Amino acid sequence: MQTSSTEVVQVGGGGDVVRVRHAVRKAAIDLGFSLVEQTKIVTAASELARNMVDYGGGGTTTIESLLDGNRKGLRLIFKDDGPGIADVQQALRDGFTTGSGMGLGLGGARRLSNEFEIDSAPGKGTRIAITRWKGIV
Amino acid sequence: MERIPILKLGKCLIVSIQVDMDDGTAITLQDDLTEKIVRHRAKGVLIDISALDVVDSFIGRMLANTAAMAHVLDAETVVVGMQPSVAITLVELGLSLKGIRSALNIEKGMELLRGIDDVPELANADEQH
């Protein structure tokens, strides 16, 4: 698998969530994603970028365009050095929140992605990687 | 911070969201709308989101909250013009926006709200005394 391009967006505040959405949209268009595919990955990115701002003290979003044989995909990596998540399974459940949100962010982002990885522990920060492949529902 | 303009037309307030809102802008819009419903004694609120290519859980919650607050203040809310790709994504995200009335476009939305003006006034109440 090849990574054809990589872009890193620093995420510190609410305005950066909008910047992540725009950067992910552009990468998805460049890969030829359909409008629905674009909207799904941009929405997932918006949820995860906001989580970094609200709970992780900010972080980075890395946008990688992937080429795997005939497959084209977009991988997004969200990394923060915040407090981390004590119970990942609980955090993935719809409706669970420690803040004022609706608790749809993590579970929703997972549903909107083809692949979802999460790596987090208390005091260790959080790293979430999501991938969507073009043409896969 | 950007501020979304709110127009008054008869007993209705009309908002057309034309920018990609950050969370602060969305909250400001919610507050402005609530305040203007009271100030103008508005009976209807029409929110056009046809220009939004993303509605995530935060913006979805803002729309639902605005509709709920408007309802408590005796005004009905209609959200119009949601793009099909946004609707598909919202449902998969887990947000069905059940409490929100929606219409395909501004025209249909205004038709829904126009019904509100037909509510008979209590004009005859005095005549009984």
mmCIF file of C-alpha atoms in Angstrom:
data_model
loop_
_atom_site.group_PDB
_atom_site.id
_atom_site.type_symbol
_atom_site.label_atom_id
_atom_site.label_comp_id
_atom_site.label_asym_id
_atom_site.label_seq_id
_atom_site.Cartn_x
_atom_site.Cartn_y
_atom_site.Cartn_z
ATOM 1 C CA MET A 1 0.000 0.000 0.000
ATOM 2 C CA GLN A 2 1.274 3.418 -0.980
ATOM 3 C CA THR A 3 0.612 6.767 0.600
ATOM 4 C CA SER A 4 0.397 9.219 -2.267
ATOM 5 C CA SER A 5 0.044 12.387 -0.217
ATOM 6 C CA THR A 6 0.051 13.469 3.400
ATOM 7 C CA GLU A 7 -1.196 16.640 5.010
ATOM 8 C CA VAL A 8 -1.136 17.584 8.677
ATOM 9 C CA VAL A 9 -3.627 20.034 10.167
ATOM 10 C CA GLN A 10 -3.016 21.422 13.662
ATOM 11 C CA VAL A 11 -6.206 21.446 15.700
ATOM 12 C CA GLY A 12 -6.332 23.810 18.660
ATOM 13 C CA GLY A 13 -9.741 25.475 18.625
ATOM 14 C CA GLY A 14 -13.209 25.379 17.133
ATOM 15 C CA GLY A 15 -12.159 27.204 13.963
ATOM 16 C CA ASP A 16 -9.660 24.434 13.250
ATOM 17 C CA VAL A 17 -12.511 21.895 13.123
ATOM 18 C CA VAL A 18 -13.808 23.813 10.099
ATOM 19 C CA ARG A 19 -10.291 23.764 8.597
ATOM 20 C CA VAL A 20 -10.121 19.977 9.047
ATOM 21 C CA ARG A 21 -13.494 19.601 7.302
ATOM 22 C CA HIS A 22 -12.256 21.657 4.339
ATOM 23 C CA ALA A 23 -8.931 19.812 4.051
ATOM 24 C CA VAL A 24 -10.637 16.386 4.231
ATOM 25 C CA ARG A 25 -13.249 17.456 1.674
ATOM 26 C CA LYS A 26 -10.519 18.531 -0.728
ATOM 27 C CA ALA A 27 -8.579 15.268 -0.319
ATOM 28 C CA ALA A 28 -11.789 13.238 -0.840
ATOM 29 C CA ILE A 29 -12.622 15.168 -4.021
ATOM 30 C CA ASP A 30 -9.063 14.676 -5.309
ATOM 31 C CA LEU A 31 -9.498 10.893 -4.839
ATOM 32 C CA GLY A 32 -12.765 10.940 -6.786
ATOM 33 C CA PHE A 33 -15.021 10.085 -3.806
ATOM 34 C CA SER A 34 -18.769 10.324 -4.509
ATOM 35 C CA LEU A 35 -20.701 13.117 -2.800
ATOM 36 C CA VAL A 36 -22.100 10.716 -0.183
ATOM 37 C CA GLU A 37 -18.615 9.270 0.474
ATOM 38 C CA GLN A 38 -17.201 12.780 0.830
ATOM 39 C CA THR A 39 -19.966 13.790 3.225
ATOM 40 C CA LYS A 40 -19.515 10.687 5.395
ATOM 41 C CA ILE A 41 -15.748 11.041 5.822
ATOM 42 C CA VAL A 42 -15.966 14.821 6.343
ATOM 43 C CA THR A 43 -18.655 14.349 8.995
ATOM 44 C CA ALA A 44 -16.618 11.651 10.755
ATOM 45 C CA ALA A 45 -13.587 13.977 10.662
ATOM 46 C CA SER A 46 -15.632 16.802 12.138
ATOM 47 C CA GLU A 47 -16.724 14.630 15.080
ATOM 48 C CA LEU A 48 -13.214 13.386 15.842
ATOM 49 C CA ALA A 49 -11.558 16.801 15.427
ATOM 50 C CA ARG A 50 -14.100 18.320 17.807
ATOM 51 C CA ASN A 51 -13.440 15.553 20.340
ATOM 52 C CA MET A 52 -9.742 16.502 20.290
ATOM 53 C CA VAL A 53 -10.632 20.152 20.973
ATOM 54 C CA ASP A 54 -13.256 19.416 23.645
ATOM 55 C CA TYR A 55 -11.585 16.520 25.482
ATOM 56 C CA GLY A 56 -7.981 16.175 24.309
ATOM 57 C CA GLY A 57 -6.714 19.723 24.632
ATOM 58 C CA GLY A 58 -6.178 19.888 20.854
ATOM 59 C CA GLY A 59 -3.977 17.755 18.638
ATOM 60 C CA THR A 60 -3.216 16.982 15.013
ATOM 61 C CA THR A 61 -5.152 15.544 12.104
ATOM 62 C CA THR A 62 -3.068 13.709 9.500
ATOM 63 C CA ILE A 63 -4.734 13.207 6.137
ATOM 64 C CA GLU A 64 -3.263 10.412 4.009
ATOM 65 C CA SER A 65 -4.359 9.528 0.488
ATOM 66 C CA LEU A 66 -3.853 5.791 -0.041
ATOM 67 C CA LEU A 67 -3.270 3.718 -3.159
ATOM 68 C CA ASP A 68 -3.619 -0.052 -2.723
ATOM 69 C CA GLY A 69 -3.622 -1.749 -6.110
ATOM 70 C CA ASN A 70 -6.788 -0.464 -7.721
ATOM 71 C CA ARG A 71 -8.206 0.776 -4.437
ATOM 72 C CA LYS A 72 -8.129 4.425 -3.454
ATOM 73 C CA GLY A 73 -8.709 5.443 0.112
ATOM 74 C CA LEU A 74 -8.435 8.188 2.658
ATOM 75 C CA ARG A 75 -6.934 7.591 6.079
ATOM 76 C CA LEU A 76 -7.306 10.184 8.806
ATOM 77 C CA ILE A 77 -5.307 10.036 12.016
ATOM 78 C CA PHE A 78 -6.376 12.100 15.021
ATOM 79 C CA LYS A 79 -3.765 12.344 17.723
ATOM 80 C CA ASP A 80 -3.847 14.244 20.977
ATOM 81 C CA ASP A 81 -1.859 14.192 24.196
ATOM 82 C CA GLY A 82 -4.893 14.749 26.371
ATOM 83 C CA PRO A 83 -6.058 12.741 29.388
ATOM 84 C CA GLY A 84 -6.936 9.683 27.306
ATOM 85 C CA ILE A 85 -10.026 7.486 27.552
ATOM 86 C CA ALA A 86 -10.400 5.199 30.570
ATOM 87 C CA ASP A 87 -12.987 2.834 29.084
ATOM 88 C CA VAL A 88 -12.855 2.774 25.281
ATOM 89 C CA GLN A 89 -15.781 0.350 24.894
ATOM 90 C CA GLN A 90 -17.963 2.627 26.978
ATOM 91 C CA ALA A 91 -16.844 5.692 25.012
ATOM 92 C CA LEU A 92 -17.838 4.005 21.747
ATOM 93 C CA ARG A 93 -21.385 3.427 22.959
ATOM 94 C CA ASP A 94 -23.990 5.852 21.581
ATOM 95 C CA GLY A 95 -25.193 8.306 24.162
ATOM 96 C CA PHE A 96 -22.158 8.043 26.430
ATOM 97 C CA THR A 97 -20.539 11.402 27.117
ATOM 98 C CA THR A 98 -18.454 12.963 29.846
ATOM 99 C CA GLY A 99 -19.114 16.419 28.431
ATOM 100 C CA SER A 100 -22.118 18.308 27.137
ATOM 101 C CA GLY A 101 -22.346 16.576 23.747
ATOM 102 C CA MET A 102 -24.773 13.906 22.623
ATOM 103 C CA GLY A 103 -22.281 11.070 22.784
ATOM 104 C CA LEU A 104 -22.582 10.270 19.097
ATOM 105 C CA GLY A 105 -19.109 11.360 18.020
ATOM 106 C CA LEU A 106 -17.014 8.192 18.417
ATOM 107 C CA GLY A 107 -19.667 5.610 17.572
ATOM 108 C CA GLY A 108 -20.951 7.761 14.711
ATOM 109 C CA ALA A 109 -17.444 8.270 13.275
ATOM 110 C CA ARG A 110 -16.923 4.502 13.417
ATOM 111 C CA ARG A 111 -20.172 3.853 11.534
ATOM 112 C CA LEU A 112 -19.216 6.406 8.878
ATOM 113 C CA SER A 113 -15.830 4.730 8.259
ATOM 114 C CA ASN A 114 -14.787 1.416 6.683
ATOM 115 C CA GLU A 115 -11.935 0.916 9.159
ATOM 116 C CA PHE A 116 -11.616 2.291 12.665
ATOM 117 C CA GLU A 117 -8.748 1.938 15.134
ATOM 118 C CA ILE A 118 -8.520 3.509 18.551
ATOM 119 C CA ASP A 119 -5.578 3.526 20.892
ATOM 120 C CA SER A 120 -6.002 5.309 24.204
ATOM 121 C CA ALA A 121 -5.264 4.951 27.891
ATOM 122 C CA PRO A 122 -5.485 7.301 30.874
ATOM 123 C CA GLY A 123 -2.554 9.718 30.774
ATOM 124 C CA LYS A 124 -1.394 8.459 27.372
ATOM 125 C CA GLY A 125 -3.473 10.580 25.028
ATOM 126 C CA THR A 126 -5.641 9.267 22.242
ATOM 127 C CA ARG A 127 -4.911 8.153 18.694
ATOM 128 C CA ILE A 128 -7.777 7.335 16.364
ATOM 129 C CA ALA A 129 -7.302 6.270 12.745
ATOM 130 C CA ILE A 130 -10.213 5.960 10.324
ATOM 131 C CA THR A 131 -10.153 4.860 6.689
ATOM 132 C CA ARG A 132 -12.700 5.054 3.923
ATOM 133 C CA TRP A 133 -12.199 3.334 0.577
ATOM 134 C CA LYS A 134 -13.684 4.744 -2.593
ATOM 135 C CA GLY A 135 -16.631 2.682 -3.859
ATOM 136 C CA ILE A 136 -17.190 0.704 -0.627
ATOM 137 C CA VAL A 137 -20.464 1.283 1.200
ATOM 138 C CA MET B 1 -16.885 35.673 14.960
ATOM 139 C CA GLU B 2 -19.282 35.319 12.071
ATOM 140 C CA ARG B 3 -22.937 36.105 12.683
ATOM 141 C CA ILE B 4 -25.696 34.600 10.573
ATOM 142 C CA PRO B 5 -28.330 37.189 9.593
ATOM 143 C CA ILE B 6 -31.943 36.623 10.670
ATOM 144 C CA LEU B 7 -34.723 38.158 8.550
ATOM 145 C CA LYS B 8 -38.257 38.921 9.736
ATOM 146 C CA LEU B 9 -41.163 38.334 7.363
ATOM 147 C CA GLY B 10 -44.587 38.836 8.912
ATOM 148 C CA LYS B 11 -44.792 36.508 11.904
ATOM 149 C CA CYS B 12 -41.856 34.422 10.687
ATOM 150 C CA LEU B 13 -38.112 34.547 11.115
ATOM 151 C CA ILE B 14 -36.024 33.338 8.200
ATOM 152 C CA VAL B 15 -32.424 32.161 8.331
ATOM 153 C CA SER B 16 -30.347 30.906 5.448
ATOM 154 C CA ILE B 17 -27.066 29.404 6.607
ATOM 155 C CA GLN B 18 -24.530 30.087 3.856
ATOM 156 C CA VAL B 19 -21.269 29.465 5.690
ATOM 157 C CA ASP B 20 -19.561 26.426 7.181
ATOM 158 C CA MET B 21 -20.251 27.232 10.841
ATOM 159 C CA ASP B 22 -17.852 26.587 13.655
ATOM 160 C CA ASP B 23 -19.447 25.635 16.973
ATOM 161 C CA GLY B 24 -19.333 29.201 18.308
ATOM 162 C CA THR B 25 -21.203 30.565 15.284
ATOM 163 C CA ALA B 26 -23.835 27.838 15.669
ATOM 164 C CA ILE B 27 -24.386 28.660 19.349
ATOM 165 C CA THR B 28 -24.614 32.389 18.566
ATOM 166 C CA LEU B 29 -27.270 31.669 15.933
ATOM 167 C CA GLN B 30 -29.260 29.600 18.420
ATOM 168 C CA ASP B 31 -29.129 32.399 21.003
ATOM 169 C CA ASP B 32 -29.959 35.126 18.456
ATOM 170 C CA LEU B 33 -32.949 33.178 17.160
ATOM 171 C CA THR B 34 -34.366 32.548 20.622
ATOM 172 C CA GLU B 35 -33.992 36.212 21.510
ATOM 173 C CA LYS B 36 -35.640 37.385 18.264
ATOM 174 C CA ILE B 37 -38.585 34.968 18.627
ATOM 175 C CA VAL B 38 -39.443 36.737 21.864
ATOM 176 C CA ARG B 39 -38.697 40.262 20.646
ATOM 177 C CA HIS B 40 -40.760 39.952 17.433
ATOM 178 C CA ARG B 41 -43.371 37.576 18.914
ATOM 179 C CA ALA B 42 -42.572 35.296 15.994
ATOM 180 C CA LYS B 43 -44.826 32.296 15.361
ATOM 181 C CA GLY B 44 -42.636 30.527 12.844
ATOM 182 C CA VAL B 45 -38.928 29.962 12.206
ATOM 183 C CA LEU B 46 -37.616 28.778 8.845
ATOM 184 C CA ILE B 47 -34.008 27.601 8.674
ATOM 185 C CA ASP B 48 -32.603 26.988 5.192
ATOM 186 C CA ILE B 49 -29.643 24.583 5.251
ATOM 187 C CA SER B 50 -29.454 23.926 1.495
ATOM 188 C CA ALA B 51 -25.962 25.437 1.367
ATOM 189 C CA LEU B 52 -24.620 23.170 4.143
ATOM 190 C CA ASP B 53 -22.640 20.224 2.788
ATOM 191 C CA VAL B 54 -22.009 18.881 6.310
ATOM 192 C CA VAL B 55 -24.295 18.655 9.329
ATOM 193 C CA ASP B 56 -22.476 16.916 12.156
ATOM 194 C CA SER B 57 -23.801 16.048 15.611
ATOM 195 C CA PHE B 58 -23.108 19.538 16.969
ATOM 196 C CA ILE B 59 -24.980 21.406 14.236
ATOM 197 C CA GLY B 60 -27.720 18.757 14.342
ATOM 198 C CA ARG B 61 -28.077 19.312 18.067
ATOM 199 C CA MET B 62 -28.179 23.088 17.540
ATOM 200 C CA LEU B 63 -31.059 22.659 15.067
ATOM 201 C CA ALA B 64 -32.929 20.330 17.448
ATOM 202 C CA ASN B 65 -32.349 22.645 20.429
ATOM 203 C CA THR B 66 -33.488 25.686 18.469
ATOM 204 C CA ALA B 67 -36.689 23.892 17.457
ATOM 205 C CA ALA B 68 -37.310 22.818 21.063
ATOM 206 C CA MET B 69 -36.707 26.320 22.447
ATOM 207 C CA ALA B 70 -38.896 27.872 19.742
ATOM 208 C CA HIS B 71 -41.654 25.407 20.617
ATOM 209 C CA VAL B 72 -41.526 26.404 24.272
ATOM 210 C CA LEU B 73 -41.763 30.036 23.113
ATOM 211 C CA ASP B 74 -44.875 29.196 21.038
ATOM 212 C CA ALA B 75 -43.187 29.206 17.640
ATOM 213 C CA GLU B 76 -42.868 26.390 15.108
ATOM 214 C CA THR B 77 -39.593 25.604 13.336
ATOM 215 C CA VAL B 78 -39.137 24.175 9.868
ATOM 216 C CA VAL B 79 -35.729 23.136 8.534
ATOM 217 C CA VAL B 80 -35.631 23.209 4.738
ATOM 218 C CA GLY B 81 -33.348 22.156 1.911
ATOM 219 C CA MET B 82 -31.260 19.414 3.504
ATOM 220 C CA GLN B 83 -29.015 17.848 0.855
ATOM 221 C CA PRO B 84 -29.644 14.098 0.302
ATOM 222 C CA SER B 85 -26.011 13.215 1.114
ATOM 223 C CA VAL B 86 -26.337 15.112 4.407
ATOM 224 C CA ALA B 87 -29.572 13.272 5.266
ATOM 225 C CA ILE B 88 -27.969 9.873 4.551
ATOM 226 C CA THR B 89 -24.950 10.754 6.689
ATOM 227 C CA LEU B 90 -26.985 12.160 9.595
ATOM 228 C CA VAL B 91 -29.030 8.990 9.955
ATOM 229 C CA GLU B 92 -25.912 6.815 9.836
ATOM 230 C CA LEU B 93 -24.308 9.085 12.411
ATOM 231 C CA GLY B 94 -27.241 8.258 14.683
ATOM 232 C CA LEU B 95 -29.109 11.553 14.545
ATOM 233 C CA SER B 96 -32.644 11.294 13.202
ATOM 234 C CA LEU B 97 -33.778 14.813 14.201
ATOM 235 C CA LYS B 98 -37.200 13.430 15.073
ATOM 236 C CA GLY B 99 -38.409 16.589 16.774
ATOM 237 C CA ILE B 100 -37.782 18.790 13.752
ATOM 238 C CA ARG B 101 -40.302 19.547 11.021
ATOM 239 C CA SER B 102 -38.674 19.605 7.641
ATOM 240 C CA ALA B 103 -39.544 20.553 4.091
ATOM 241 C CA LEU B 104 -37.792 20.055 0.788
ATOM 242 C CA ASN B 105 -37.387 23.727 -0.020
ATOM 243 C CA ILE B 106 -38.163 27.249 1.184
ATOM 244 C CA GLU B 107 -41.463 27.375 -0.696
ATOM 245 C CA LYS B 108 -42.781 24.199 0.938
ATOM 246 C CA GLY B 109 -41.428 25.338 4.288
ATOM 247 C CA MET B 110 -43.246 28.667 4.042
ATOM 248 C CA GLU B 111 -46.444 26.809 3.137
ATOM 249 C CA LEU B 112 -46.115 24.814 6.347
ATOM 250 C CA LEU B 113 -45.571 27.964 8.399
ATOM 251 C CA ARG B 114 -48.301 29.931 6.652
ATOM 252 C CA GLY B 115 -50.804 27.543 8.225
ATOM 253 C CA ILE B 116 -49.865 29.094 11.562
ATOM 254 C CA ASP B 117 -51.400 32.435 10.546
ATOM 255 C CA ASP B 118 -54.733 30.690 10.011
ATOM 256 C CA VAL B 119 -55.101 29.902 13.705
ATOM 257 C CA PRO B 120 -58.305 31.744 14.658
ATOM 258 C CA GLU B 121 -57.754 34.649 17.007
ATOM 259 C CA LEU B 122 -59.796 34.789 20.193
ATOM 260 C CA ALA B 123 -61.618 37.790 18.724
ATOM 261 C CA ASN B 124 -65.024 36.804 20.018
ATOM 262 C CA ALA B 125 -63.937 36.387 23.604
ATOM 263 C CA ASP B 126 -64.949 39.954 24.559
ATOM 264 C CA GLU B 127 -68.366 39.769 22.959
ATOM 265 C CA GLN B 128 -69.579 37.286 25.525
ATOM 266 C CA HIS B 129 -69.377 39.855 28.307
#
